[in-house]
Short mmCIF file of C-alpha atoms in Angstrom, two decimals:
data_model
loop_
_atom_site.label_atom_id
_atom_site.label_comp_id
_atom_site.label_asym_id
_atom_site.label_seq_id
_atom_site.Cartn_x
_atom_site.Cartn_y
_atom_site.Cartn_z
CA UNK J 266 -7.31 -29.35 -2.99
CA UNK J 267 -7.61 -28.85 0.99
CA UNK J 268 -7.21 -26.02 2.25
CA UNK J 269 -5.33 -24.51 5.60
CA UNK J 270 -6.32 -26.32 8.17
CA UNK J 271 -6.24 -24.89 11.76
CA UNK J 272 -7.21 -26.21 15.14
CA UNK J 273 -8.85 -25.67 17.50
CA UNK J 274 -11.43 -23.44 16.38
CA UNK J 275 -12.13 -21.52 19.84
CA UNK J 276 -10.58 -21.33 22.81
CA UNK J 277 -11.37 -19.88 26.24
CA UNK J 278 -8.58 -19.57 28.94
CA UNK J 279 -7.95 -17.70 32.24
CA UNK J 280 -5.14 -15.29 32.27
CA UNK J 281 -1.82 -16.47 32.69
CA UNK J 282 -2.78 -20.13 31.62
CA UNK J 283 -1.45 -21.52 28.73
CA UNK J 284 -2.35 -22.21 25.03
CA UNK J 285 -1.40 -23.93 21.53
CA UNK J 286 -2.83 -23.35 18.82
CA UNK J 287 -2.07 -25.97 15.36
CA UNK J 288 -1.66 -25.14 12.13
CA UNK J 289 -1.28 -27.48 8.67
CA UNK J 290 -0.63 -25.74 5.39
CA UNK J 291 -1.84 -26.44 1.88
CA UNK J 292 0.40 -29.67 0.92
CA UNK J 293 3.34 -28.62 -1.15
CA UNK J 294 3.73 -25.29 0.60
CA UNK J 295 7.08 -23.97 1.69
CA UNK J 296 6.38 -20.39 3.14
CA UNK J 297 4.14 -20.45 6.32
CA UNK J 298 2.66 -17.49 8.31
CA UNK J 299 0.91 -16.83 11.52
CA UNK J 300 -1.26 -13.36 11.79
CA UNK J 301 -3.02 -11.97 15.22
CA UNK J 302 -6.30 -10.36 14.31
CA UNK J 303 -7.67 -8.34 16.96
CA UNK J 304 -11.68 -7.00 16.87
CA UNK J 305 -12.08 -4.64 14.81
CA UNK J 306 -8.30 -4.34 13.32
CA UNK J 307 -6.46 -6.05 10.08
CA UNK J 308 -4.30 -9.04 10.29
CA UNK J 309 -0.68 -8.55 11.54
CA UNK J 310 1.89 -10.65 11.21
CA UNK J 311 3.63 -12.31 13.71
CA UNK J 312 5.98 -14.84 12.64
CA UNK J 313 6.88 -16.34 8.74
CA UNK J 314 8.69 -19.54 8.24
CA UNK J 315 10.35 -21.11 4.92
CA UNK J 316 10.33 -24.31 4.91
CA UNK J 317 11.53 -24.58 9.05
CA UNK J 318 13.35 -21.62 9.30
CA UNK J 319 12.04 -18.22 10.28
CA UNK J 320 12.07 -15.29 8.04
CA UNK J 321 10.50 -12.65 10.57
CA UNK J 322 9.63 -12.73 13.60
CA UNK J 323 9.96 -9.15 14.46
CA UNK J 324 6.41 -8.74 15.35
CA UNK J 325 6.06 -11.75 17.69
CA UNK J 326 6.09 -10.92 21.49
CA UNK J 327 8.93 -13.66 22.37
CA UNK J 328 8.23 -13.04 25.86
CA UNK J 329 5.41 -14.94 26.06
CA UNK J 330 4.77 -16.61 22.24
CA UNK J 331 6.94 -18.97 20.12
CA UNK J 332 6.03 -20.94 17.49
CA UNK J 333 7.70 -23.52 15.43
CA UNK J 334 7.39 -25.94 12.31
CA UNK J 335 9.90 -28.38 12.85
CA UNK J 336 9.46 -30.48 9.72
CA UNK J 337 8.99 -27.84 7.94
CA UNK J 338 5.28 -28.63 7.12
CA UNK J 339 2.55 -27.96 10.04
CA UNK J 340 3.12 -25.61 12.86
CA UNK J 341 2.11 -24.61 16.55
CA UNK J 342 1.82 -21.36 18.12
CA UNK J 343 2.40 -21.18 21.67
CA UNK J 344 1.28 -18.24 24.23
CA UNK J 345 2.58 -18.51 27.90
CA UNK J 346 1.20 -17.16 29.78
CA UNK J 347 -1.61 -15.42 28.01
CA UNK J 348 -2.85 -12.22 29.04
CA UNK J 349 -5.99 -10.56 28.62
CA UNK J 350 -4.88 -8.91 25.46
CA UNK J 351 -4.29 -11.76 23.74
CA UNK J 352 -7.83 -11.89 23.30
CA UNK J 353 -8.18 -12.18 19.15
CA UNK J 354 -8.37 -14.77 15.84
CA UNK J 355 -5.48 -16.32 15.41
CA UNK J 356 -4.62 -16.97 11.33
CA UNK J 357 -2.41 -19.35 9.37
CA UNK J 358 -1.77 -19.05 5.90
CA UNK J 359 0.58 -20.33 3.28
CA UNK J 360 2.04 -19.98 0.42
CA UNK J 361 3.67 -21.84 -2.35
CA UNK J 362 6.89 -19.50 -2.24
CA UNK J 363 7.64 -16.37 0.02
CA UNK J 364 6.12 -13.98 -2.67
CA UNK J 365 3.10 -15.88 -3.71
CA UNK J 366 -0.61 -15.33 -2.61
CA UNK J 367 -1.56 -16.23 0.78
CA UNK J 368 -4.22 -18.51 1.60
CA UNK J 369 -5.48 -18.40 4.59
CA UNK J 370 -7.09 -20.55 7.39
CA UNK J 371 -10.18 -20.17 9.17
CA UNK J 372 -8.57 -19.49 11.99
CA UNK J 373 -8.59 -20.05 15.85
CA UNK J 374 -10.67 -17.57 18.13
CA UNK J 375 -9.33 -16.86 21.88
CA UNK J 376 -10.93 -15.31 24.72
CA UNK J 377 -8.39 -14.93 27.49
CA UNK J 378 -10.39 -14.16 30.59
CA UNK V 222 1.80 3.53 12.96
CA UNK V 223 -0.61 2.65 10.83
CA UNK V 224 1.15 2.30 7.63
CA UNK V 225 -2.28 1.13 5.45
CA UNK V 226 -5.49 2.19 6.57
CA UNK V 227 -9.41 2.21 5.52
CA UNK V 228 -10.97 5.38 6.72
CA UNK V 229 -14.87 3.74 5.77
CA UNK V 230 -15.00 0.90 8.71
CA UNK V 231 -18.56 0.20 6.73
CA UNK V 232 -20.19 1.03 2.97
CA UNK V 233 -24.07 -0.07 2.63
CA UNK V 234 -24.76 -0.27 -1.47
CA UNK V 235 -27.79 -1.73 -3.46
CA UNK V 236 -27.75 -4.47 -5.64
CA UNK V 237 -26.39 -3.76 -9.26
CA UNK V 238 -24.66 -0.43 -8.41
CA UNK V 239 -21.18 0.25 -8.35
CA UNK V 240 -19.45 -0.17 -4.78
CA UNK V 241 -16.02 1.50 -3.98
CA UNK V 242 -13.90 0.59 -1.47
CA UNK V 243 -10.75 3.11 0.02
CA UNK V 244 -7.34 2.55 0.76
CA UNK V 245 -4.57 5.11 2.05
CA UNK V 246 -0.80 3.93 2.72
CA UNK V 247 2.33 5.96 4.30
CA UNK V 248 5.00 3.99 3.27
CA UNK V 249 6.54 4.93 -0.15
CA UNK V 250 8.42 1.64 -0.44
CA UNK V 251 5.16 -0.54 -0.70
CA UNK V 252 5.34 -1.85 -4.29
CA UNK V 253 2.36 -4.33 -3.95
CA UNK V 254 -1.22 -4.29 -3.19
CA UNK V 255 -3.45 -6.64 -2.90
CA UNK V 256 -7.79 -7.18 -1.89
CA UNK V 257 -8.75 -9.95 0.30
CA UNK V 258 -12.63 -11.03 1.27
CA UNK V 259 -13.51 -12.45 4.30
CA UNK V 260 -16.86 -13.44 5.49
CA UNK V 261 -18.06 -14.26 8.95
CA UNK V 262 -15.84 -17.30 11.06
CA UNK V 263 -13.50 -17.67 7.50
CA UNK V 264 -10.14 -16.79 6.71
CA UNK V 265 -9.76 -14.09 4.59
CA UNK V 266 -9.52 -14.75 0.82
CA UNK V 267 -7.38 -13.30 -2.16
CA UNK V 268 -9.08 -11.14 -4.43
CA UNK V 269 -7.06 -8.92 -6.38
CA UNK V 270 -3.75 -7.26 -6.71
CA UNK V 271 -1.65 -4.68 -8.36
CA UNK V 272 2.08 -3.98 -8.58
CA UNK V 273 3.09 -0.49 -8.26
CA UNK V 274 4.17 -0.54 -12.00
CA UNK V 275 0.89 -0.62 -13.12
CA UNK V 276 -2.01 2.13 -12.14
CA UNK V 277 -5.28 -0.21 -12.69
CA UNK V 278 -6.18 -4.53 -13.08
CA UNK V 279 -9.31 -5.61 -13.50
CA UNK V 280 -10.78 -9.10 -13.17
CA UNK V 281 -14.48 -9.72 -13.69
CA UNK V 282 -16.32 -7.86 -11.80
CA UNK V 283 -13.43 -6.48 -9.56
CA UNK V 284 -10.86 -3.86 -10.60
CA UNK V 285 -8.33 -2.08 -8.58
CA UNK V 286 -7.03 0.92 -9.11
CA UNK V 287 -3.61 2.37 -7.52
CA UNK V 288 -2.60 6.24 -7.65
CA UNK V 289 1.40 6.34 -6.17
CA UNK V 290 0.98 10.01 -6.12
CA UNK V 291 -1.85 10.19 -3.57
CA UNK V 292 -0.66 6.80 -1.89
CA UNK V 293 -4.22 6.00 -2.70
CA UNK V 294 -5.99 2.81 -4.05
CA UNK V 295 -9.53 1.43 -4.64
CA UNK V 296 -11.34 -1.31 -5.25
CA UNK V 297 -14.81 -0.85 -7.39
CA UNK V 298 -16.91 -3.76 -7.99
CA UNK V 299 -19.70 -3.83 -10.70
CA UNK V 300 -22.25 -4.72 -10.70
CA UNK V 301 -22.40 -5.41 -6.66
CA UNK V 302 -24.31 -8.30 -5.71
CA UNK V 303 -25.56 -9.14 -2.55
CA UNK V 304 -22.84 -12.83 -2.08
CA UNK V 305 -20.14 -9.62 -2.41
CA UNK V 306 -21.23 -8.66 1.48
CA UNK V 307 -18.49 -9.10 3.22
CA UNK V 308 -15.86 -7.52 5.06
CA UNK V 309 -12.57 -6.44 2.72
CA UNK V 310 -8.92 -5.58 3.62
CA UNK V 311 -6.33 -4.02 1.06
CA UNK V 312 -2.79 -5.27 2.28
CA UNK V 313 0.10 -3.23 0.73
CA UNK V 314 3.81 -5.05 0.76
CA UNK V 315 7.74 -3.47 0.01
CA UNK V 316 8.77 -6.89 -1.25
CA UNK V 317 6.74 -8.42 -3.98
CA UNK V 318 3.67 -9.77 -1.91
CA UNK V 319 5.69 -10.54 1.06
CA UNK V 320 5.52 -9.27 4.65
CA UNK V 321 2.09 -8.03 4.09
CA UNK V 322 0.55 -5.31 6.35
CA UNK V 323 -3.21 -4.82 6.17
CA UNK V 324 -5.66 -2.30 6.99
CA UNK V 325 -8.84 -2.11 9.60
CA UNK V 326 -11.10 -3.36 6.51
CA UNK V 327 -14.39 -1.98 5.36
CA UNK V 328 -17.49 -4.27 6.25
CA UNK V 329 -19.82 -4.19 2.68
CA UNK V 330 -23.34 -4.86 2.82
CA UNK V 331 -24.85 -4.63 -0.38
CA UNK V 332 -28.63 -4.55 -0.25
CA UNK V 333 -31.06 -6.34 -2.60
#
């Protein structure tokens, strides 16, 4: 079975440019998240979809990030503009259901600069 | 706020012995806990979880224990071997394994 697939794998960027970052979940997967891990820190959460609605986005800086999963399977995370402190590894994971295990993707790693 | 955190950022252990990894939470009304793995340039990977109904699971090697008293959990692993280097998070959740907030981790180097 493949796995979370995420691209690209790094990034660099000059402040205030912008970025997308992709994201395609394990095939038959309905719940879909995206995490910001900065150095150093644990995961957080920024946005969770079902299906192609979002559950939470509470966390997400709407400002300047958005993200969407239109057909409800892959997704794209947007930041614009970036800043320096957007500087992290960006995760996707899925789920079968909203309260089943998470499995994650390698991730995407940005350097704003 | 840091609602789950790991006060050991790193734990060196040799080969065979028993390593124990920390885990402190604030909020009463997380009900689920769970272990992931993650080694260098990979997502992190489930482990191991318990719901707050239950005070220890073990699988293999792995076994997590919870206290809701302390707001306390750990993970023990025995007999360590040196693939288990790696760095670990515990992620607590209020809502079954949902909405998961994690900790700093604790990078694991066991030694052979």
């Amino acid at each position: 079975e493949a796995g979370v697939a995420q691209s690209p794998r790094y990034k660099i960027i000059e402040k205030r440019q912008s970025v997308a970052f992709w994201c395609n979940p394990i095939s038959g997967h309905a719940t879909l998240y995206w995490y910001q891990q900065i150095l150093g820190q644990g995961p957080k959460l920024l946005i969770q979809f079902q299906n192609n609605g979002v559950v939470d986005d509470s966390q997400l800086p709407k400002d300047r990030f958005s993200a969407e999963r239109l057909k409800g399977v892959d997704s794209t995370l947007k930041i614009q503009p970036a800043k320096l402190e957007d500087s992290a590894v960006y995760l996707c994971a899925s789920s079968i259901g909203h309260q089943e295990t998470q499995y994650f993707g390698p991730g995407t790693r940005l350097l704003v600069l | 706020d840091q609602q789950v955190k790991q006060n050991s950022p790193s734990l060196s252990v040799q080969e065979g012995r028993i390593s124990i990894l920390n885990c402190d939470y604030t909020n009463s009304m997380f009900d689920y806990f769970l272990w992931y793995k993650k080694y260098p340039a990979e997502g992190p990977t489930f482990l191991i979880s318990i719901s707050s109904i239950k005070d220890k699971n073990e699988d293999g090697r792995f076994t997590v224990f919870l206290n809701k008293s302390a707001k306390h959990l750990s993970l023990h692993i025995v007999p360590s071997q040196p693939g288990d280097s790696a760095v670990y998070f515990c992620a607590a959740s209020n809502n079954a394994g949902n909405m998961l907030t994690f900790g700093g981790g604790t990078r694991l180097m066991v030694k052979p």
